[in-house]
Coordinates of C-alpha atoms in Angstrom, one line a residue:
M1 CA 14.3 -22.0 1.5
I2 CA 16.7 -20.2 3.8
E3 CA 16.5 -21.6 7.4
R4 CA 16.1 -18.7 9.8
E5 CA 18.4 -20.5 12.2
K6 CA 18.6 -17.8 14.9
Y7 CA 14.9 -17.4 15.1
L8 CA 14.1 -21.1 14.7
S9 CA 16.5 -22.0 17.5
K10 CA 14.6 -19.6 19.8
L11 CA 11.3 -21.3 19.0
I12 CA 12.8 -24.7 19.6
A13 CA 14.1 -23.6 23.0
L14 CA 10.6 -22.2 23.9
R15 CA 8.7 -25.3 22.8
D16 CA 6.3 -26.6 25.5
Q17 CA 7.1 -23.7 27.8
H18 CA 3.9 -22.4 29.4
I19 CA 4.1 -19.0 27.7
I20 CA 2.6 -17.6 24.5
K21 CA 5.1 -17.2 21.7
V22 CA 4.4 -13.9 19.8
I23 CA 6.2 -13.5 16.5
T24 CA 6.0 -9.9 15.3
G25 CA 7.5 -8.1 12.3
I26 CA 6.8 -6.1 9.2
R27 CA 4.7 -7.7 6.4
R28 CA 6.4 -10.3 4.2
C29 CA 9.5 -10.6 6.4
G30 CA 9.0 -14.4 6.7
K31 CA 6.8 -14.9 9.8
S32 CA 4.5 -17.5 8.1
T33 CA 7.5 -19.3 6.7
L34 CA 9.2 -19.4 10.1
M35 CA 6.1 -21.0 11.6
L36 CA 6.1 -23.6 8.8
M37 CA 9.8 -24.3 9.4
F38 CA 9.0 -24.8 13.1
Q39 CA 6.1 -27.1 12.3
Q40 CA 8.3 -29.2 10.1
W41 CA 10.9 -29.4 12.9
L42 CA 8.1 -30.5 15.3
K43 CA 7.2 -33.3 13.0
T44 CA 10.8 -34.5 12.8
A45 CA 10.8 -34.4 16.6
G46 CA 7.8 -36.9 16.7
V47 CA 4.8 -34.6 16.7
Q48 CA 1.9 -36.0 14.6
D49 CA 0.0 -34.0 12.0
D50 CA -3.2 -34.0 14.0
Q51 CA -1.4 -32.4 16.9
I52 CA -0.8 -29.2 14.8
V53 CA -3.6 -26.7 14.2
S54 CA -2.6 -23.8 12.0
L55 CA -4.8 -20.9 10.8
N56 CA -3.7 -18.0 8.6
F57 CA -6.3 -15.2 9.0
E58 CA -5.2 -13.5 5.8
E59 CA -6.2 -16.5 3.8
R60 CA -9.7 -16.1 2.3
E61 CA -11.2 -19.2 3.9
N62 CA -10.2 -17.8 7.3
S63 CA -11.2 -14.2 6.8
S64 CA -14.9 -14.3 7.4
F65 CA -15.2 -15.2 11.0
A66 CA -17.8 -12.9 12.7
N67 CA -16.3 -13.2 16.2
W68 CA -13.5 -14.8 18.2
Q69 CA -15.8 -17.5 19.6
E70 CA -16.3 -19.0 16.1
V71 CA -12.5 -19.3 15.7
Y72 CA -12.2 -20.8 19.1
D73 CA -14.8 -23.5 18.3
V74 CA -13.1 -24.4 15.0
I75 CA -9.8 -24.8 16.7
A76 CA -11.2 -26.7 19.8
S77 CA -12.9 -29.2 17.5
R78 CA -9.5 -30.2 16.1
F79 CA -7.9 -30.8 19.5
P80 CA -6.5 -34.4 19.6
D81 CA -7.8 -36.4 22.6
G82 CA -5.4 -36.4 25.5
Q83 CA -2.4 -35.2 23.5
K84 CA -0.4 -32.0 23.3
C85 CA -1.7 -29.6 20.7
Y86 CA 0.4 -27.0 18.9
V87 CA -1.7 -24.0 17.8
F88 CA -0.5 -21.5 15.3
L89 CA -2.5 -18.3 14.6
D90 CA -1.1 -16.2 11.7
E91 CA -2.0 -12.5 11.6
V92 CA -4.3 -13.0 14.6
Q93 CA -4.9 -9.3 15.0
T94 CA -7.5 -9.4 12.1
V95 CA -9.8 -11.5 14.3
P96 CA -12.4 -9.4 16.2
Q97 CA -11.4 -9.3 19.9
F98 CA -8.4 -11.5 19.1
E99 CA -7.0 -11.0 22.6
K100 CA -9.9 -13.0 24.1
L101 CA -9.3 -15.8 21.6
V102 CA -5.6 -15.9 22.6
D103 CA -6.4 -15.9 26.3
A104 CA -9.0 -18.6 25.9
L105 CA -6.6 -20.9 24.1
F106 CA -3.7 -20.1 26.5
V107 CA -5.6 -21.3 29.6
K108 CA -6.4 -24.7 27.9
P109 CA -4.3 -27.5 29.2
N110 CA -2.0 -29.2 26.7
V111 CA -2.0 -26.2 24.3
D112 CA 1.3 -24.7 23.1
L113 CA 0.4 -21.4 21.5
Y114 CA 2.2 -19.4 18.8
V115 CA 0.8 -16.2 17.2
T116 CA 2.0 -13.7 14.6
G117 CA 1.2 -10.1 13.8
S118 CA 2.4 -7.4 11.4
N119 CA 1.8 -4.6 13.7
A120 CA 3.0 -3.7 17.2
Y121 CA -0.6 -3.0 17.9
L122 CA -0.7 -6.7 18.7
L123 CA 1.2 -6.1 21.9
S124 CA 0.2 -2.5 22.6
S125 CA -3.5 -3.4 22.6
E126 CA -5.5 -5.2 25.3
L127 CA -3.5 -8.3 24.5
G128 CA -0.4 -6.7 26.1
T129 CA -2.4 -5.8 29.2
L130 CA -4.5 -9.0 29.4
L131 CA -1.5 -11.3 29.0
S132 CA 1.1 -9.3 30.8
G133 CA 3.9 -11.6 31.9
R134 CA 2.4 -14.5 30.0
Y135 CA 4.0 -14.0 26.5
I136 CA 7.4 -13.6 25.0
A137 CA 7.8 -11.6 21.8
L138 CA 10.2 -12.4 19.0
N139 CA 10.7 -9.6 16.5
L140 CA 11.4 -11.0 13.0
R141 CA 13.1 -8.8 10.3
P142 CA 14.0 -9.3 6.6
F143 CA 17.3 -11.2 5.9
S144 CA 20.5 -10.3 7.7
F145 CA 23.5 -10.1 5.5
S146 CA 24.6 -13.6 6.4
E147 CA 21.2 -14.9 5.5
Y148 CA 21.3 -12.9 2.3
V149 CA 24.7 -14.4 1.3
D150 CA 23.3 -17.9 2.0
S151 CA 20.5 -17.1 -0.6
F152 CA 23.0 -16.9 -3.4
E153 CA 24.4 -20.4 -3.7
G154 CA 27.7 -20.5 -5.5
N155 CA 28.4 -16.8 -5.2
T156 CA 31.5 -16.6 -3.1
N157 CA 32.2 -12.9 -3.5
P158 CA 30.9 -11.3 -0.2
D159 CA 32.1 -7.8 -1.2
R160 CA 30.0 -7.8 -4.4
L161 CA 27.0 -9.2 -2.5
F162 CA 27.4 -6.6 0.2
R163 CA 27.2 -3.7 -2.3
Q164 CA 24.2 -5.4 -3.7
Y165 CA 22.7 -5.8 -0.2
M166 CA 23.1 -2.1 0.4
N167 CA 21.4 -1.1 -2.8
S168 CA 18.7 -3.7 -3.0
S169 CA 16.2 -5.4 -0.6
S170 CA 16.5 -8.1 2.0
F171 CA 12.8 -9.1 2.1
P172 CA 12.8 -12.9 1.3
E173 CA 10.6 -12.6 -1.8
A174 CA 12.6 -9.6 -3.1
V175 CA 15.8 -11.7 -2.8
R176 CA 14.2 -14.6 -4.7
L177 CA 13.1 -12.2 -7.4
S178 CA 16.6 -10.6 -7.6
I179 CA 17.8 -14.1 -8.6
A180 CA 14.9 -15.1 -10.9
A181 CA 13.6 -11.8 -12.3
P182 CA 15.6 -8.8 -11.1
E183 CA 13.7 -6.4 -13.2
M184 CA 10.6 -7.1 -11.0
V185 CA 12.2 -6.3 -7.6
N186 CA 11.3 -2.6 -7.6
E187 CA 7.7 -3.3 -8.6
Y188 CA 7.4 -5.8 -5.8
L189 CA 8.8 -3.3 -3.3
K190 CA 6.5 -0.6 -4.4
S191 CA 3.5 -2.9 -4.0
L192 CA 4.7 -4.0 -0.6
Y193 CA 5.3 -0.4 0.5
E194 CA 1.8 0.6 -0.6
T195 CA 0.3 -2.4 1.3
I196 CA 2.1 -1.5 4.5
V197 CA 1.3 2.2 4.3
V198 CA -2.3 1.9 3.1
K199 CA -3.4 -1.2 5.0
D200 CA -1.4 -1.2 8.2
I201 CA -1.3 2.6 8.7
V202 CA -3.8 4.6 6.7
K203 CA -6.8 2.3 7.0
R204 CA -6.1 1.0 10.5
N205 CA -5.9 4.5 11.8
N206 CA -8.5 6.2 9.6
L207 CA -6.1 8.7 8.2
R208 CA -7.1 11.2 5.6
K209 CA -3.9 13.1 4.7
Y210 CA -2.2 10.3 2.8
D211 CA 0.2 12.6 0.9
T212 CA 1.3 14.4 4.1
L213 CA 2.0 11.0 5.7
R214 CA 4.1 10.0 2.7
Q215 CA 6.1 13.3 2.9
V216 CA 6.9 12.7 6.5
L217 CA 8.0 9.1 5.8
S218 CA 10.1 10.2 2.9
F219 CA 11.8 12.8 5.1
L220 CA 12.6 10.1 7.7
F221 CA 14.0 7.8 5.1
D222 CA 16.2 10.7 4.0
S223 CA 17.3 11.3 7.6
I224 CA 18.5 7.8 8.5
G225 CA 21.0 8.0 11.3
S226 CA 20.3 11.7 12.0
V227 CA 18.7 13.0 15.2
V228 CA 15.2 14.2 14.5
S229 CA 12.2 15.4 16.5
P230 CA 8.6 16.1 15.7
N231 CA 9.4 19.8 15.8
N232 CA 12.2 19.8 13.3
I233 CA 10.2 17.5 11.0
T234 CA 7.3 19.8 11.2
E235 CA 9.4 22.9 10.5
E236 CA 11.2 21.3 7.6
L237 CA 8.0 20.0 5.9
R238 CA 6.2 23.3 6.3
R239 CA 8.7 24.7 3.8
V240 CA 7.7 22.3 1.1
T241 CA 4.0 21.7 1.6
T242 CA 0.9 23.9 1.9
E243 CA -0.8 21.4 4.1
K244 CA -1.2 22.3 7.8
L245 CA 1.0 20.1 9.8
S246 CA 1.1 20.1 13.5
H247 CA 3.6 18.7 16.0
N248 CA 1.0 16.3 17.4
T249 CA 0.2 14.9 13.9
V250 CA 3.9 14.2 13.2
Q251 CA 4.2 12.5 16.6
K252 CA 1.2 10.2 15.7
Y253 CA 2.8 9.4 12.3
L254 CA 6.0 8.5 14.0
Q255 CA 4.1 6.1 16.3
F256 CA 2.3 4.5 13.3
F257 CA 5.6 4.0 11.4
T258 CA 7.2 2.3 14.3
E259 CA 4.1 0.2 15.1
S260 CA 4.1 -1.1 11.6
Y261 CA 7.8 -1.9 11.9
L262 CA 8.8 0.3 9.0
L263 CA 11.1 2.3 11.2
Y264 CA 12.9 1.5 14.4
P265 CA 13.5 4.4 16.9
V266 CA 16.8 4.7 18.8
R267 CA 17.0 6.7 22.0
L268 CA 20.0 8.9 22.8
Y269 CA 22.2 8.0 25.8
N270 CA 24.6 10.3 27.7
I271 CA 27.6 8.1 28.2
K272 CA 29.3 10.2 30.8
G273 CA 26.1 10.9 32.7
K274 CA 24.9 7.3 32.3
R275 CA 21.4 8.4 31.5
L276 CA 18.9 8.4 28.7
L277 CA 18.1 11.7 27.0
Q278 CA 14.4 12.3 26.9
S279 CA 13.9 14.2 23.7
N280 CA 14.7 13.3 20.0
Y281 CA 15.5 10.0 18.4
K282 CA 17.4 8.5 15.5
Y283 CA 15.4 6.3 13.2
Y284 CA 16.5 3.4 11.0
V285 CA 14.5 1.7 8.2
V286 CA 13.6 -2.0 8.4
D287 CA 14.9 -2.6 4.8
L288 CA 17.1 -0.4 2.6
G289 CA 15.2 -1.4 -0.5
L290 CA 12.2 0.6 0.8
K291 CA 14.4 3.6 1.2
N292 CA 16.0 3.2 -2.2
I293 CA 12.7 3.1 -4.2
M294 CA 11.7 6.4 -2.7
Q295 CA 14.8 8.3 -3.8
S296 CA 15.9 9.0 -7.3
N297 CA 19.6 9.0 -6.4
A298 CA 19.4 5.7 -4.5
L299 CA 22.2 3.6 -5.9
D300 CA 25.5 4.1 -4.2
A301 CA 24.3 7.3 -2.5
D302 CA 24.4 8.0 1.2
L303 CA 26.5 4.9 1.8
G304 CA 27.7 6.0 5.2
H305 CA 24.1 6.1 6.6
K306 CA 23.1 3.0 4.8
L307 CA 26.0 1.1 6.4
E308 CA 25.0 2.5 9.8
N309 CA 21.5 1.2 9.2
V310 CA 22.8 -2.3 8.4
V311 CA 25.0 -2.3 11.5
Y312 CA 22.0 -1.2 13.7
L313 CA 19.8 -4.1 12.5
E314 CA 22.6 -6.6 13.1
L315 CA 23.2 -5.3 16.6
L316 CA 19.5 -5.7 17.3
A317 CA 19.7 -9.3 16.0
R318 CA 22.6 -10.1 18.3
G319 CA 20.7 -9.1 21.4
G320 CA 20.7 -6.2 23.9
E321 CA 19.3 -2.7 24.0
V322 CA 20.8 -0.4 21.4
F323 CA 21.2 3.4 22.0
A324 CA 22.8 6.2 20.2
G325 CA 25.6 7.6 22.3
R326 CA 26.5 11.2 23.3
I327 CA 29.8 12.1 25.0
D328 CA 30.8 15.8 25.5
N329 CA 30.3 17.3 22.0
G330 CA 30.8 14.0 20.2
E331 CA 28.7 11.1 19.1
V332 CA 29.1 7.3 19.3
D333 CA 26.9 5.7 16.8
F334 CA 25.8 2.8 19.0
V335 CA 25.9 1.9 22.6
V336 CA 24.8 -1.7 23.2
Q337 CA 23.7 -2.7 26.7
K338 CA 23.8 -6.5 26.9
Y339 CA 21.4 -8.4 29.1
D340 CA 24.3 -9.8 31.2
G341 CA 25.4 -6.3 32.2
Q342 CA 28.2 -6.0 29.6
R343 CA 28.3 -3.1 27.2
E344 CA 29.8 -2.5 23.7
Y345 CA 30.5 0.7 21.8
Y346 CA 30.4 1.0 18.0
Q347 CA 31.4 3.7 15.6
V348 CA 30.5 3.2 11.9
A349 CA 32.2 4.8 8.9
Y350 CA 32.1 3.6 5.2
T351 CA 35.9 4.2 5.1
A352 CA 38.5 5.6 7.4
N353 CA 41.7 5.1 5.3
D354 CA 43.1 8.6 5.6
E355 CA 44.5 9.8 8.9
K356 CA 42.1 12.8 9.3
T357 CA 39.0 10.6 8.9
L358 CA 40.4 7.9 11.2
S359 CA 41.2 10.4 13.9
R360 CA 37.7 11.9 13.7
E361 CA 36.0 8.5 13.9
L362 CA 38.2 7.4 16.9
S363 CA 37.9 10.7 18.8
S364 CA 34.6 10.0 20.6
L365 CA 35.5 6.4 21.4
R366 CA 38.8 7.7 22.9
R367 CA 36.8 9.9 25.4
I368 CA 35.1 6.8 26.9
R369 CA 36.9 5.9 30.1
D370 CA 35.5 2.5 30.9
T371 CA 37.0 -0.8 29.7
Y372 CA 34.1 -2.2 27.7
P373 CA 34.9 -3.2 24.1
K374 CA 35.0 -0.4 21.5
Y375 CA 34.8 -1.0 17.8
L376 CA 35.2 1.0 14.6
L377 CA 33.4 -0.8 11.7
T378 CA 34.4 0.2 8.1
T379 CA 34.6 -1.4 4.7
D380 CA 38.4 -1.1 4.8
F381 CA 40.3 -4.3 4.7
D382 CA 42.6 -3.7 7.6
N383 CA 41.8 -5.2 11.0
T384 CA 43.8 -3.6 13.7
T385 CA 43.7 -2.3 17.3
I386 CA 44.3 1.4 18.0
D387 CA 44.4 2.6 21.6
G388 CA 42.3 -0.4 22.6
I389 CA 39.8 0.4 19.9
Q390 CA 39.2 -2.5 17.5
K391 CA 39.0 -1.5 13.8
R392 CA 37.2 -4.3 12.0
N393 CA 36.0 -4.9 8.4
V394 CA 32.3 -4.7 8.6
I395 CA 31.6 -7.5 6.0
E396 CA 33.7 -9.9 8.0
W397 CA 32.0 -8.7 11.2
L398 CA 28.6 -9.3 9.7
L399 CA 29.6 -12.8 8.6
G400 CA 31.3 -13.6 11.9
T401 CA 34.7 -14.1 10.2
A402 CA 36.5 -11.0 11.6
Q403 CA 39.9 -12.0 13.0
G404 CA 41.8 -10.4 15.9

């Protein structure tokens, strides 16, 4: 079992803080496993078994509660007398009026509360309003590249593993299957994709046009790293489908995709004007394996955008707000605004070995006049600094081993 060290350390730091810990993320990214890891850590820190109450509401024995009061009574009956109780509610959004359950538990003295959910609805619903200022959200994603490498004990070739990472999946179960039964990985991903799309999107939102939804999602998977808007998605898909497709429908689909954590939206930022641009976004997929199973030419295709996707998810994990930069007529792939006021700029290219490509990739970064760090990430093996811009090997950067 790979220890999700970055996430686990955050839970440890938040232990016993009077705030609800909300762990969100796409299905099967490891939320339940993370909670089990934390429970094991609590036991090593002296917490007794009877001080831990854990319910997974996707398990059959916990799926038949008629109302939130029933759940509350079950949990309250297990509170240890006069001791701290650690309560874990897995996929709590399946409980009717779950926000009232969470609130009722939160106000109990001596309760340290942790909840998970596979949909951003968890925080955009009444829970977000009811508990405003009383929760902290931790967004969990499939394995980062460093976690992926740790999964393959004895394999010391990170370059080979990186190519595999780009063309496979980083969902924990998919990684385990790739070791034990690689022929089953695609079947697992197809099943997971259907579960997410059907259960978390179609059924939750009572949608009827399933095929149209799939076409929009396929278009977005094909447009990773490109600026898109509901209008150009609508116009493009009207050419290939006879279904009536409106701007408003596409806008709703985009919301559903991001709420289920299938896609992450990135806003555009005008670097010179120091302002966010209101229209259009870039979108990145939570796991490249899901993109690959939807495209017949998946392997080793579109490597530049796949690499951009990997870098985006890593930047999210490292903290800060991530934007797509615009300067004059050029683009900077990522502008990262750190919470301490610092900023970083990143350009991503699969390779920039020839002078023409290198000059093109550096041109937008050269236009930026401030002194914040600027990086060009590639799969090239040279680490150098050009006009103050640090060119780094992306594999070493992802693993934290880049020098210079």
